[in-house]
Amino acid sequence: MSHTGTKIHILSTTRFSRPLKNSKLYDIQSKLGLKKGNMLRVCDTRWGCRYKNCETMLNNFNAIVEYLENEIIEQSDKDIAQAIDLLSSIQKCEFIIFLIILKDLLSIMIILSNN
């Protein structure tokens, strides 16, 4: 799995898989005027799931960044080092570019797998 794929997996399985974490993300999305969207658990055999996570990540990027920044400031989570690493990684240009490319490739994979 690529570095970007690993970060998306960590966000969906550890950061936003718990209801409290999702409600904090929803609050930030609402404050920013974004449509509510949650990260799905990544399934190795479902291209659609991976595509939706890329799409959610792109559509809610600012909310996810703010969520991680708040978590770091509040130091309310035992996984603070992971939050710092995630924030640092997802704010790099390479991550965003790869995420956009991955989303485009996955959209093609969905079409091919449905035929």
Tab-separated table of C-alpha atoms in Angstrom:
chain	number	residue	atom	x	y	z
A	1	MET	CA	0.000	0.000	0.000
A	2	SER	CA	1.317	3.449	-0.844
A	3	HIS	CA	2.159	6.057	1.777
A	4	THR	CA	-0.984	7.992	0.805
A	5	GLY	CA	-3.076	4.840	0.947
A	6	THR	CA	-1.698	4.083	4.392
A	7	LYS	CA	-2.620	7.556	5.654
A	8	ILE	CA	-6.156	7.238	4.275
A	9	HIS	CA	-6.444	3.819	5.920
A	10	ILE	CA	-5.265	5.192	9.282
A	11	LEU	CA	-7.735	8.078	9.081
A	12	SER	CA	-10.657	5.801	8.274
A	13	THR	CA	-9.882	3.008	10.722
A	14	THR	CA	-8.484	4.786	13.753
A	15	ARG	CA	-9.395	8.443	13.561
A	16	PHE	CA	-12.980	8.475	12.339
A	17	SER	CA	-14.210	4.981	13.117
A	18	ARG	CA	-15.425	5.975	16.591
A	19	PRO	CA	-18.752	7.863	16.950
A	20	LEU	CA	-17.269	10.627	19.140
A	21	LYS	CA	-14.539	11.307	16.594
A	22	ASN	CA	-17.112	11.408	13.786
A	23	SER	CA	-19.321	13.836	15.716
A	24	LYS	CA	-16.365	16.204	16.165
A	25	LEU	CA	-15.680	15.995	12.425
A	26	TYR	CA	-19.370	16.673	11.693
A	27	ASP	CA	-19.256	19.771	13.934
A	28	ILE	CA	-16.247	21.125	12.028
A	29	GLN	CA	-17.848	20.318	8.659
A	30	SER	CA	-20.988	22.173	9.730
A	31	LYS	CA	-18.943	25.171	10.922
A	32	LEU	CA	-17.122	25.290	7.575
A	33	GLY	CA	-20.372	24.907	5.614
A	34	LEU	CA	-19.380	21.539	4.187
A	35	LYS	CA	-21.658	18.622	3.422
A	36	LYS	CA	-21.350	15.977	6.119
A	37	GLY	CA	-19.220	13.088	4.964
A	38	ASN	CA	-17.580	10.340	6.905
A	39	MET	CA	-14.648	8.101	6.173
A	40	LEU	CA	-15.539	4.498	5.440
A	41	ARG	CA	-13.619	1.472	6.537
A	42	VAL	CA	-11.295	0.576	3.685
A	43	CYS	CA	-11.963	-2.824	2.167
A	44	ASP	CA	-9.189	-4.418	0.108
A	45	THR	CA	-11.645	-5.836	-2.426
A	46	ARG	CA	-13.995	-2.867	-2.862
A	47	TRP	CA	-12.808	-0.190	-5.273
A	48	GLY	CA	-15.921	1.854	-4.572
A	49	CYS	CA	-15.084	2.109	-0.886
A	50	ARG	CA	-11.576	3.344	-1.614
A	51	TYR	CA	-12.929	5.813	-4.191
A	52	LYS	CA	-15.484	7.208	-1.729
A	53	ASN	CA	-12.782	7.664	0.910
A	54	CYS	CA	-10.612	9.618	-1.547
A	55	GLU	CA	-13.608	11.720	-2.523
A	56	THR	CA	-14.555	12.326	1.125
A	57	MET	CA	-10.979	13.231	1.978
A	58	LEU	CA	-10.796	15.760	-0.859
A	59	ASN	CA	-14.234	17.249	-0.169
A	60	ASN	CA	-13.586	17.541	3.564
A	61	PHE	CA	-9.877	18.249	3.548
A	62	ASN	CA	-10.155	21.513	5.492
A	63	ALA	CA	-12.378	19.891	8.123
A	64	ILE	CA	-9.978	16.967	8.530
A	65	VAL	CA	-7.014	19.335	8.912
A	66	GLU	CA	-8.896	21.419	11.481
A	67	TYR	CA	-9.960	18.266	13.327
A	68	LEU	CA	-6.348	17.067	13.586
A	69	GLU	CA	-5.126	20.530	14.600
A	70	ASN	CA	-7.758	20.670	17.367
A	71	GLU	CA	-6.818	17.211	18.545
A	72	ILE	CA	-3.155	18.239	18.763
A	73	ILE	CA	-3.956	21.485	20.609
A	74	GLU	CA	-6.335	19.785	23.048
A	75	GLN	CA	-4.018	16.806	23.494
A	76	SER	CA	-7.158	14.853	24.275
A	77	ASP	CA	-6.100	11.675	22.559
A	78	LYS	CA	-3.465	9.155	23.541
A	79	ASP	CA	-2.440	8.913	19.876
A	80	ILE	CA	-1.227	12.515	19.655
A	81	ALA	CA	1.982	11.492	17.866
A	82	GLN	CA	-0.083	9.808	15.170
A	83	ALA	CA	-2.220	12.940	14.776
A	84	ILE	CA	0.927	15.046	14.339
A	85	ASP	CA	2.290	12.598	11.750
A	86	LEU	CA	-1.012	12.507	9.845
A	87	LEU	CA	-1.328	16.277	9.806
A	88	SER	CA	2.234	16.679	8.611
A	89	SER	CA	1.759	14.077	5.876
A	90	ILE	CA	-1.585	15.190	4.494
A	91	GLN	CA	-0.524	18.828	4.213
A	92	LYS	CA	2.250	18.009	1.749
A	93	CYS	CA	1.614	18.773	-1.934
A	94	GLU	CA	2.629	15.238	-2.866
A	95	PHE	CA	-0.172	13.807	-0.739
A	96	ILE	CA	-2.857	15.985	-2.322
A	97	ILE	CA	-1.606	15.327	-5.867
A	98	PHE	CA	-1.421	11.580	-5.252
A	99	LEU	CA	-4.888	11.614	-3.679
A	100	ILE	CA	-6.365	13.298	-6.766
A	101	ILE	CA	-4.610	10.835	-9.090
A	102	LEU	CA	-5.684	7.891	-6.929
A	103	LYS	CA	-9.313	9.059	-7.004
A	104	ASP	CA	-9.205	9.321	-10.812
A	105	LEU	CA	-7.628	5.864	-11.163
A	106	LEU	CA	-10.127	4.311	-8.772
A	107	SER	CA	-13.021	5.777	-10.758
A	108	ILE	CA	-11.672	3.914	-13.796
A	109	MET	CA	-11.220	0.721	-11.752
A	110	ILE	CA	-14.872	0.891	-10.648
A	111	ILE	CA	-16.031	1.122	-14.254
A	112	LEU	CA	-13.793	-1.777	-15.324
A	113	SER	CA	-14.774	-3.981	-12.394
A	114	ASN	CA	-18.491	-3.439	-13.084
A	115	ASN	CA	-18.163	-4.594	-16.691
